[in-house]
Amino acid sequence: MCGIAGLVGGVTSRNREALARMTRAMAHRGPDGEGLWGSSADAAGRGCLLGHRRLAILDLSSAADQPMTDVVRGHAHTIVFNGEIYNFKALRQDLDARHEHVASSGDTAVMLRLLALDGPDAISRLRGMFAFALWDDQTRQLTLGRDPLGIKPLYVCRNPDRDGEWSLLFASDLRAVLASELLGHARLDPRALASLLWNGFVAGTHTSIAGVELMRPGEVRVVDSRGNTVSSRRYWHIGGDTAKGPLTEEGLRDTLTESVRLHMISDVPLGIFLSGGIDSSAVANMAQQANRSPVHTFTLAFEEQQYDEGRFSREIAKAIGTEHREILLTEQQFASSLETAIDTLDQPTFDGLNSYFISKAVRDAGLTVALVGTGGDELFGGYPTFRTLPQMQQWSRRGRLVPSALKQLAAASVARVLSGPSGGPTPPQTRWAKLPDMVRSGEDLLASYQYAYGLFLPEFQRRLLLNPESADAMVYGLAPELVHDLEEETAGLSPVSAVSVLEQRVFLGERLLRDTDAASMAVSLETRLPLVDSVVSDAATRMADEPRFQPLGRKQVLRRIGLHGLDPALFERPKQGFVMPFDRWIRRSLGDAMDSTMRDAAMVRAVGLNPDVVAGLWTAFKSGAPGLYWSRVWAIYALIRWCHRHGVFI
């Protein structure tokens, strides 16, 4: 796990200094080493510069330092790589069979040799989480790649000046791109603002900074020495492995067991985050079964009993046989470290702080790698959306003959009753309040999905924006390109399978994975996700809907496989996601800081929001108006705070 950066353009002292700034800005990603490298320059003085920050996990020797160069068939290839390749030992055996031997015992050298031999097509053989940049000194081309499910980010920026000194920048952090000081006056992308107001985070390839894009999951791209795209394609899609035929539960068991085993390969101490739920407990149980000595598990505990799952985690850890530790996070500790925690956000988001505090606790305990159970809900139907959205689609089909106006009238009446009183100028923003919009979306599953998860009603989003037209460039809060990709991957699927794709790509891919990466790397912790794995996803997709999802919400197949040997009674309690007592803390210890920000008209206006509407939203929240959860005001505050911290405005 590391941080990478680089640029294509002039091999000049100015660009070398920019690269050094980018690399230094990612010191948190790699405290164990720094490397800078420059290619030879062509006749026009152009080439490639690469930078790397190292967090040593595999092969702790200098043989695994990056940037790493390998001379194959007489010409050099140089790579910078962030992540882990879990099947590198099998790939090494394949290389040995081809009489291709590499010096380092780690995964980078294996990956480099394979890509040098077989080109971009070799990326489809890599199993893991990764983002990399590979310079071929003979072709004078740079290959950029990102893992199939988007665990590791890679931000790319083109120079709008075609004759400029640099052509293309890339980095693992958006803030590292800013640190290059080559962008001039960075501006907030209005599309990102509209996306954040809908989702609570910036979804898709657009980022908070205009002109900087996030490469798509499963994308491999080749650019030339002037930054022009030679080729770009998606090499993996959810459900693309169905040609192998149906998979049995036993086959899924073998795949999950193998995934956990591979994710535990490490030359440094490793632990597991145990929340007490099905997913993390399954990962911990399978990890312990694969390990001779007790594995280390951790739980974040709170003074507020309704949020504290410590007692459940203790019982489960005892049953599994792990060496368990409980870390108490108090309101005072949270408030005192809030500024540091917010600064870990690489883009504005209403989430991510959960991951920061548990990551910091695990890192402070002396561990460098942590396994988490993220991904089980998305794969096996753990969320309410797996039930409610297909039901709404079915009701819409049955009601095709009912006049639209009548359906809207009925939906509005139900919404008024179930979402509570209007609350004055700031109406409730709950899922029930969105019912008329969801009914209007008809049989469009993606639209219903986005309405269900939206932070604010579409009408209220437009009121929040100083320029409401910026929302028109989005489709249900998503960039058109992302909508196209989602429609492509869900085409022809059953409703419940389609919801699984949406949950994997949007909720997981655009929110959880990105926030987890930024938060964990802020404290130099590598987070691994055995359930977020392309091979596991392929295996789950090959199962029929009935054994995979039914009964909805139970994740029964994961219980049978992952919780084998444990008392089922340990898990018979209402589902509760890992959440922190934000609502209470915002209203008490964080209230003054947020109040001064939310009521500062100049600060609010600078990020493209209407000061009167924002102040009204904050007032309504503080007064306890119905249907205004903490996430609504926190998303606004995080946006304002991030933009002013980094000097990025409309």
Tab-separated table of C-alpha atoms in Angstrom, residues 139-477:
chain	number	residue	atom	x	y	z
A	139	THR	CA	7.341	3.033	-27.093
A	140	ARG	CA	7.470	6.249	-25.007
A	141	GLN	CA	4.023	5.436	-23.668
A	142	LEU	CA	2.520	5.410	-20.175
A	143	THR	CA	0.006	2.748	-19.103
A	144	LEU	CA	-2.360	3.642	-16.270
A	145	GLY	CA	-4.534	0.999	-14.615
A	146	ARG	CA	-7.031	0.679	-11.794
A	147	ASP	CA	-8.427	-2.409	-10.050
A	148	PRO	CA	-11.804	-3.876	-11.125
A	149	LEU	CA	-13.924	-2.659	-8.205
A	150	GLY	CA	-12.195	0.662	-7.615
A	151	ILE	CA	-10.600	0.065	-4.213
A	152	LYS	CA	-7.531	2.144	-5.076
A	153	PRO	CA	-8.074	5.592	-6.619
A	154	LEU	CA	-6.136	7.212	-9.438
A	155	TYR	CA	-6.732	10.884	-10.284
A	156	VAL	CA	-5.739	12.236	-13.687
A	157	CYS	CA	-5.523	15.810	-14.976
A	158	ARG	CA	-4.793	17.020	-18.509
A	159	ASN	CA	-3.227	20.379	-19.214
A	160	PRO	CA	-5.724	22.475	-21.211
A	161	ASP	CA	-2.720	24.212	-22.777
A	162	ARG	CA	-1.676	21.787	-25.491
A	163	ASP	CA	1.721	23.508	-25.750
A	164	GLY	CA	2.317	23.635	-22.007
A	165	GLU	CA	5.391	22.364	-20.183
A	166	TRP	CA	3.399	19.416	-18.838
A	167	SER	CA	0.655	17.383	-20.520
A	168	LEU	CA	-0.772	15.049	-17.880
A	169	LEU	CA	-0.631	14.691	-14.091
A	170	PHE	CA	-1.742	11.725	-11.985
A	171	ALA	CA	-1.739	10.833	-8.289
A	172	SER	CA	-3.342	8.625	-5.643
A	173	ASP	CA	-4.712	11.692	-3.806
A	174	LEU	CA	-6.651	14.605	-5.222
A	175	ARG	CA	-4.808	16.819	-2.747
A	176	ALA	CA	-1.498	15.687	-4.243
A	177	VAL	CA	-2.636	17.001	-7.629
A	178	LEU	CA	-3.303	20.350	-5.942
A	179	ALA	CA	0.101	20.200	-4.280
A	180	SER	CA	1.796	20.137	-7.692
A	181	GLU	CA	0.972	23.875	-7.994
A	182	LEU	CA	0.633	23.347	-11.748
A	183	LEU	CA	-3.141	23.815	-11.960
A	184	GLY	CA	-3.191	27.551	-11.467
A	185	HIS	CA	-6.371	28.682	-9.719
A	186	ALA	CA	-8.257	25.446	-8.960
A	187	ARG	CA	-12.043	25.748	-9.253
A	188	LEU	CA	-14.868	23.752	-7.704
A	189	ASP	CA	-16.641	21.733	-10.396
A	190	PRO	CA	-20.366	22.669	-10.393
A	191	ARG	CA	-21.249	19.101	-11.395
A	192	ALA	CA	-19.418	17.808	-8.327
A	193	LEU	CA	-21.369	20.240	-6.170
A	194	ALA	CA	-24.674	18.990	-7.589
A	195	SER	CA	-23.536	15.380	-7.096
A	196	LEU	CA	-22.588	15.996	-3.478
A	197	LEU	CA	-25.947	17.574	-2.651
A	198	TRP	CA	-27.702	14.512	-4.029
A	199	ASN	CA	-25.404	11.736	-2.782
A	200	GLY	CA	-23.431	13.191	0.102
A	201	PHE	CA	-20.260	12.521	-1.920
A	202	VAL	CA	-18.962	13.187	-5.418
A	203	ALA	CA	-19.879	10.251	-7.655
A	204	GLY	CA	-18.355	9.247	-10.966
A	205	THR	CA	-15.303	10.390	-12.877
A	206	HIS	CA	-15.829	14.086	-12.113
A	207	THR	CA	-14.061	15.299	-8.980
A	208	SER	CA	-14.389	18.327	-6.743
A	209	ILE	CA	-11.784	20.127	-8.863
A	210	ALA	CA	-12.726	21.125	-12.390
A	211	GLY	CA	-10.461	19.428	-14.916
A	212	VAL	CA	-9.380	16.567	-12.662
A	213	GLU	CA	-10.962	13.177	-13.280
A	214	LEU	CA	-10.983	9.888	-11.395
A	215	MET	CA	-10.228	6.891	-13.597
A	216	ARG	CA	-13.072	4.385	-13.739
A	217	PRO	CA	-12.815	1.086	-11.868
A	218	GLY	CA	-11.499	-1.644	-14.114
A	219	GLU	CA	-10.037	0.797	-16.628
A	220	VAL	CA	-6.681	0.560	-18.370
A	221	ARG	CA	-5.484	3.560	-20.353
A	222	VAL	CA	-2.413	4.157	-22.523
A	223	VAL	CA	-1.162	7.695	-23.212
A	224	ASP	CA	1.716	8.984	-25.309
A	225	SER	CA	4.460	11.442	-24.382
A	226	ARG	CA	2.157	14.392	-25.092
A	227	GLY	CA	-0.592	13.049	-22.853
A	228	ASN	CA	-2.847	11.980	-25.726
A	229	THR	CA	-4.925	8.863	-25.109
A	230	VAL	CA	-3.747	6.034	-27.352
A	231	SER	CA	-6.294	3.540	-25.999
A	232	SER	CA	-8.747	3.203	-23.111
A	233	ARG	CA	-11.021	0.330	-22.150
A	234	ARG	CA	-12.798	-1.383	-19.265
A	235	TYR	CA	-11.214	-4.810	-18.859
A	236	TRP	CA	-13.691	-6.136	-16.235
A	237	HIS	CA	-17.429	-5.838	-15.576
A	238	ILE	CA	-19.635	-7.213	-12.827
A	239	GLY	CA	-21.190	-10.432	-14.071
A	240	GLY	CA	-18.718	-10.892	-16.902
A	241	ASP	CA	-17.764	-14.408	-15.782
A	242	THR	CA	-21.168	-16.075	-16.256
A	243	ALA	CA	-19.930	-18.141	-19.202
A	244	LYS	CA	-18.482	-20.597	-16.669
A	245	GLY	CA	-22.008	-21.605	-15.689
A	246	PRO	CA	-23.854	-21.727	-12.347
A	247	LEU	CA	-21.936	-21.964	-9.082
A	248	THR	CA	-22.928	-24.023	-6.077
A	249	GLU	CA	-22.686	-22.930	-2.450
A	250	GLU	CA	-19.698	-25.222	-2.051
A	251	GLY	CA	-17.971	-23.401	-4.887
A	252	LEU	CA	-18.698	-20.064	-3.236
A	253	ARG	CA	-17.327	-21.421	0.055
A	254	ASP	CA	-14.033	-22.343	-1.638
A	255	THR	CA	-13.790	-18.906	-3.255
A	256	LEU	CA	-14.460	-17.003	-0.016
A	257	THR	CA	-12.048	-19.165	1.947
A	258	GLU	CA	-9.334	-18.595	-0.638
A	259	SER	CA	-9.979	-14.855	-0.701
A	260	VAL	CA	-9.582	-14.497	3.070
A	261	ARG	CA	-6.424	-16.615	2.996
A	262	LEU	CA	-4.862	-14.517	0.224
A	263	HIS	CA	-5.799	-11.256	1.931
A	264	MET	CA	-3.891	-12.374	5.042
A	265	ILE	CA	-0.514	-12.612	3.271
A	266	SER	CA	1.708	-10.022	4.924
A	267	ASP	CA	5.235	-9.506	6.214
A	268	VAL	CA	3.994	-7.072	8.899
A	269	PRO	CA	1.449	-7.335	11.780
A	270	LEU	CA	-2.187	-7.704	10.706
A	271	GLY	CA	-5.525	-7.248	12.492
A	272	ILE	CA	-9.263	-7.449	11.753
A	273	PHE	CA	-11.960	-4.888	12.455
A	274	LEU	CA	-14.798	-6.727	14.214
A	275	SER	CA	-18.005	-4.704	14.431
A	276	GLY	CA	-20.145	-7.597	15.657
A	277	GLY	CA	-22.150	-7.851	12.437
A	278	ILE	CA	-22.403	-10.721	9.965
A	279	ASP	CA	-19.796	-9.508	7.470
A	280	SER	CA	-16.910	-8.670	9.793
A	281	SER	CA	-17.628	-11.728	11.939
A	282	ALA	CA	-17.524	-13.978	8.865
A	283	VAL	CA	-14.176	-12.522	7.792
A	284	ALA	CA	-12.744	-12.864	11.319
A	285	ASN	CA	-14.025	-16.425	11.660
A	286	MET	CA	-12.624	-17.557	8.313
A	287	ALA	CA	-9.333	-15.774	9.070
A	288	GLN	CA	-9.010	-17.536	12.407
A	289	GLN	CA	-9.786	-20.892	10.814
A	290	ALA	CA	-6.968	-20.264	8.340
A	291	ASN	CA	-4.501	-19.229	11.057
A	292	ARG	CA	-2.764	-21.358	13.668
A	293	SER	CA	-2.319	-18.619	16.281
A	294	PRO	CA	-5.063	-16.200	17.431
A	295	VAL	CA	-5.673	-13.319	15.058
A	296	HIS	CA	-6.030	-9.791	16.428
A	297	THR	CA	-9.504	-8.210	16.317
A	298	PHE	CA	-10.551	-4.667	17.189
A	299	THR	CA	-13.822	-2.932	17.992
A	300	LEU	CA	-14.552	0.768	18.373
A	301	ALA	CA	-16.785	1.343	21.408
A	302	PHE	CA	-18.821	4.362	22.540
A	303	GLU	CA	-20.164	5.668	25.831
A	304	GLU	CA	-23.607	5.962	24.207
A	305	GLN	CA	-25.090	2.493	24.696
A	306	GLN	CA	-27.452	2.637	21.719
A	307	TYR	CA	-24.423	2.891	19.384
A	308	ASP	CA	-22.091	0.562	21.253
A	309	GLU	CA	-21.670	-2.930	19.834
A	310	GLY	CA	-18.762	-3.747	22.104
A	311	ARG	CA	-20.643	-6.369	24.111
A	312	PHE	CA	-21.636	-8.240	20.948
A	313	SER	CA	-18.101	-8.093	19.555
A	314	ARG	CA	-16.647	-9.413	22.803
A	315	GLU	CA	-18.914	-12.450	22.730
A	316	ILE	CA	-18.184	-13.145	19.072
A	317	ALA	CA	-14.420	-12.702	19.482
A	318	LYS	CA	-14.483	-15.149	22.395
A	319	ALA	CA	-16.432	-17.689	20.329
A	320	ILE	CA	-14.040	-17.360	17.392
A	321	GLY	CA	-10.958	-17.417	19.593
A	322	THR	CA	-9.333	-14.150	18.561
A	323	GLU	CA	-7.142	-11.860	20.624
A	324	HIS	CA	-9.603	-9.003	21.016
A	325	ARG	CA	-9.166	-5.344	21.905
A	326	GLU	CA	-11.816	-2.686	22.484
A	327	ILE	CA	-11.051	0.995	21.878
A	328	LEU	CA	-13.324	3.544	23.524
A	329	LEU	CA	-13.992	6.752	21.587
A	330	THR	CA	-15.564	9.472	23.730
A	331	GLU	CA	-17.299	12.610	22.592
A	332	GLN	CA	-14.453	14.701	23.998
A	333	GLN	CA	-11.841	12.704	22.087
A	334	PHE	CA	-13.851	13.025	18.903
A	335	ALA	CA	-14.312	16.774	19.248
A	336	SER	CA	-10.652	17.401	20.088
A	337	SER	CA	-9.407	15.496	17.029
A	338	LEU	CA	-12.138	16.586	14.615
A	339	GLU	CA	-9.970	19.082	12.717
A	340	THR	CA	-7.335	16.437	12.061
A	341	ALA	CA	-9.983	13.919	11.053
A	342	ILE	CA	-11.656	16.288	8.588
A	343	ASP	CA	-8.298	17.064	7.008
A	344	THR	CA	-8.034	13.390	6.050
A	345	LEU	CA	-10.923	13.781	3.584
A	346	ASP	CA	-9.511	13.745	0.070
A	347	GLN	CA	-12.817	15.014	-1.324
A	348	PRO	CA	-15.867	16.449	0.437
A	349	THR	CA	-18.009	13.628	1.834
A	350	PHE	CA	-20.486	13.160	4.656
A	351	ASP	CA	-18.886	9.829	5.514
A	352	GLY	CA	-15.345	8.657	6.196
A	353	LEU	CA	-14.762	9.706	9.788
A	354	ASN	CA	-15.905	6.286	11.053
A	355	SER	CA	-13.079	4.703	9.090
A	356	TYR	CA	-10.577	7.291	10.272
A	357	PHE	CA	-11.098	6.691	13.980
A	358	ILE	CA	-11.044	2.894	13.819
A	359	SER	CA	-8.020	3.028	11.479
A	360	LYS	CA	-6.161	5.317	13.853
A	361	ALA	CA	-6.928	3.027	16.793
A	362	VAL	CA	-5.641	-0.040	14.920
A	363	ARG	CA	-2.518	1.783	13.714
A	364	ASP	CA	-1.806	3.105	17.216
A	365	ALA	CA	-1.963	-0.515	18.402
A	366	GLY	CA	1.061	-1.260	16.225
A	367	LEU	CA	-0.602	-2.937	13.238
A	368	THR	CA	0.020	-1.993	9.617
A	369	VAL	CA	-2.666	-4.081	7.875
A	370	ALA	CA	-6.354	-4.482	8.788
A	371	LEU	CA	-9.014	-6.726	7.244
A	372	VAL	CA	-12.587	-5.416	7.168
A	373	GLY	CA	-15.892	-7.089	6.312
A	374	THR	CA	-17.144	-4.438	3.901
A	375	GLY	CA	-18.988	-5.820	0.869
A	376	GLY	CA	-21.239	-8.575	2.209
A	377	ASP	CA	-24.424	-6.505	2.194
A	378	GLU	CA	-23.890	-5.502	-1.426
A	379	LEU	CA	-23.149	-9.055	-2.606
A	380	PHE	CA	-25.801	-10.955	-0.673
A	381	GLY	CA	-28.788	-8.644	-0.271
A	382	GLY	CA	-28.331	-7.166	3.187
A	383	TYR	CA	-29.895	-3.737	2.573
A	384	PRO	CA	-33.617	-2.792	2.551
A	385	THR	CA	-33.231	-1.667	-1.083
A	386	PHE	CA	-33.091	-5.313	-2.171
A	387	ARG	CA	-36.693	-5.647	-1.042
A	388	THR	CA	-38.217	-2.194	-1.494
A	389	LEU	CA	-36.947	-1.267	-4.961
A	390	PRO	CA	-38.052	-4.474	-6.739
A	391	GLN	CA	-41.406	-4.116	-4.946
A	392	MET	CA	-41.807	-0.551	-6.206
A	393	GLN	CA	-40.911	-1.662	-9.715
A	394	GLN	CA	-43.509	-4.425	-9.498
A	395	TRP	CA	-46.198	-2.057	-8.183
A	396	SER	CA	-45.407	0.368	-10.994
A	397	ARG	CA	-45.927	-2.366	-13.593
A	398	ARG	CA	-49.223	-3.390	-12.048
A	399	GLY	CA	-50.386	0.214	-11.972
A	400	ARG	CA	-49.676	1.041	-15.606
A	401	LEU	CA	-53.376	1.572	-16.278
A	402	VAL	CA	-53.806	3.969	-13.341
A	403	PRO	CA	-53.624	7.617	-14.463
A	404	SER	CA	-50.323	9.243	-13.559
A	405	ALA	CA	-52.017	12.200	-11.877
A	406	LEU	CA	-53.937	9.869	-9.578
A	407	LYS	CA	-50.792	7.952	-8.624
A	408	GLN	CA	-49.000	11.205	-7.840
A	409	LEU	CA	-51.880	12.419	-5.702
A	410	ALA	CA	-51.905	9.183	-3.716
A	411	ALA	CA	-48.115	9.242	-3.288
A	412	ALA	CA	-48.180	12.846	-2.080
A	413	SER	CA	-50.903	12.022	0.454
A	414	VAL	CA	-48.955	9.039	1.817
A	415	ALA	CA	-45.755	11.119	1.952
A	416	ARG	CA	-47.462	13.857	3.995
A	417	VAL	CA	-48.743	11.342	6.516
A	418	LEU	CA	-45.583	9.256	6.894
A	419	SER	CA	-42.882	11.940	6.643
A	420	GLY	CA	-44.428	14.195	9.293
A	421	PRO	CA	-45.291	17.897	9.295
A	422	SER	CA	-43.641	20.179	6.774
A	423	GLY	CA	-41.332	21.912	9.258
A	424	GLY	CA	-41.846	25.325	7.659
A	425	PRO	CA	-39.495	26.478	4.880
A	426	THR	CA	-37.302	23.382	5.301
A	427	PRO	CA	-39.478	20.310	4.654
A	428	PRO	CA	-38.623	16.746	5.760
A	429	GLN	CA	-35.953	15.097	3.584
A	430	THR	CA	-36.724	11.471	4.461
A	431	ARG	CA	-37.270	8.515	2.137
A	432	TRP	CA	-41.040	8.777	2.633
A	433	ALA	CA	-40.900	12.428	1.598
A	434	LYS	CA	-39.310	11.267	-1.663
A	435	LEU	CA	-42.166	8.877	-2.416
A	436	PRO	CA	-43.804	11.093	-5.095
A	437	ASP	CA	-40.486	11.323	-6.973
A	438	MET	CA	-39.942	7.577	-6.669
A	439	VAL	CA	-43.454	6.885	-7.984
A	440	ARG	CA	-42.811	9.310	-10.833
A	441	SER	CA	-39.674	7.353	-11.766
A	442	GLY	CA	-41.912	4.390	-12.624
A	443	GLU	CA	-40.051	1.220	-13.504
A	444	ASP	CA	-36.647	2.898	-13.733
A	445	LEU	CA	-34.726	0.988	-11.055
A	446	LEU	CA	-31.695	3.288	-11.149
A	447	ALA	CA	-33.865	6.380	-10.678
A	448	SER	CA	-35.668	4.775	-7.735
A	449	TYR	CA	-32.335	3.763	-6.245
A	450	GLN	CA	-30.982	7.293	-6.452
A	451	TYR	CA	-34.154	8.829	-5.037
A	452	ALA	CA	-34.049	6.376	-2.130
A	453	TYR	CA	-30.485	7.331	-1.214
A	454	GLY	CA	-30.674	11.050	-1.999
A	455	LEU	CA	-29.783	13.378	0.875
A	456	PHE	CA	-32.255	16.042	-0.195
A	457	LEU	CA	-35.410	16.203	-2.258
A	458	PRO	CA	-34.564	17.303	-5.819
A	459	GLU	CA	-36.554	20.512	-5.406
A	460	PHE	CA	-34.693	21.389	-2.208
A	461	GLN	CA	-31.339	20.627	-3.874
A	462	ARG	CA	-32.087	23.303	-6.460
A	463	ARG	CA	-32.956	25.750	-3.694
A	464	LEU	CA	-29.586	25.089	-2.073
A	465	LEU	CA	-27.681	25.897	-5.271
A	466	LEU	CA	-26.874	29.467	-6.308
A	467	ASN	CA	-26.829	28.124	-9.862
A	468	PRO	CA	-29.611	25.500	-10.013
A	469	GLU	CA	-28.853	24.833	-13.683
A	470	SER	CA	-25.687	22.997	-12.664
A	471	ALA	CA	-27.907	20.136	-11.479
A	472	ASP	CA	-29.248	19.752	-15.024
A	473	ALA	CA	-25.927	18.289	-16.181
A	474	MET	CA	-26.510	15.305	-13.876
A	475	VAL	CA	-28.922	12.363	-14.134
A	476	TYR	CA	-30.436	11.607	-10.717
A	477	GLY	CA	-27.316	13.084	-9.135
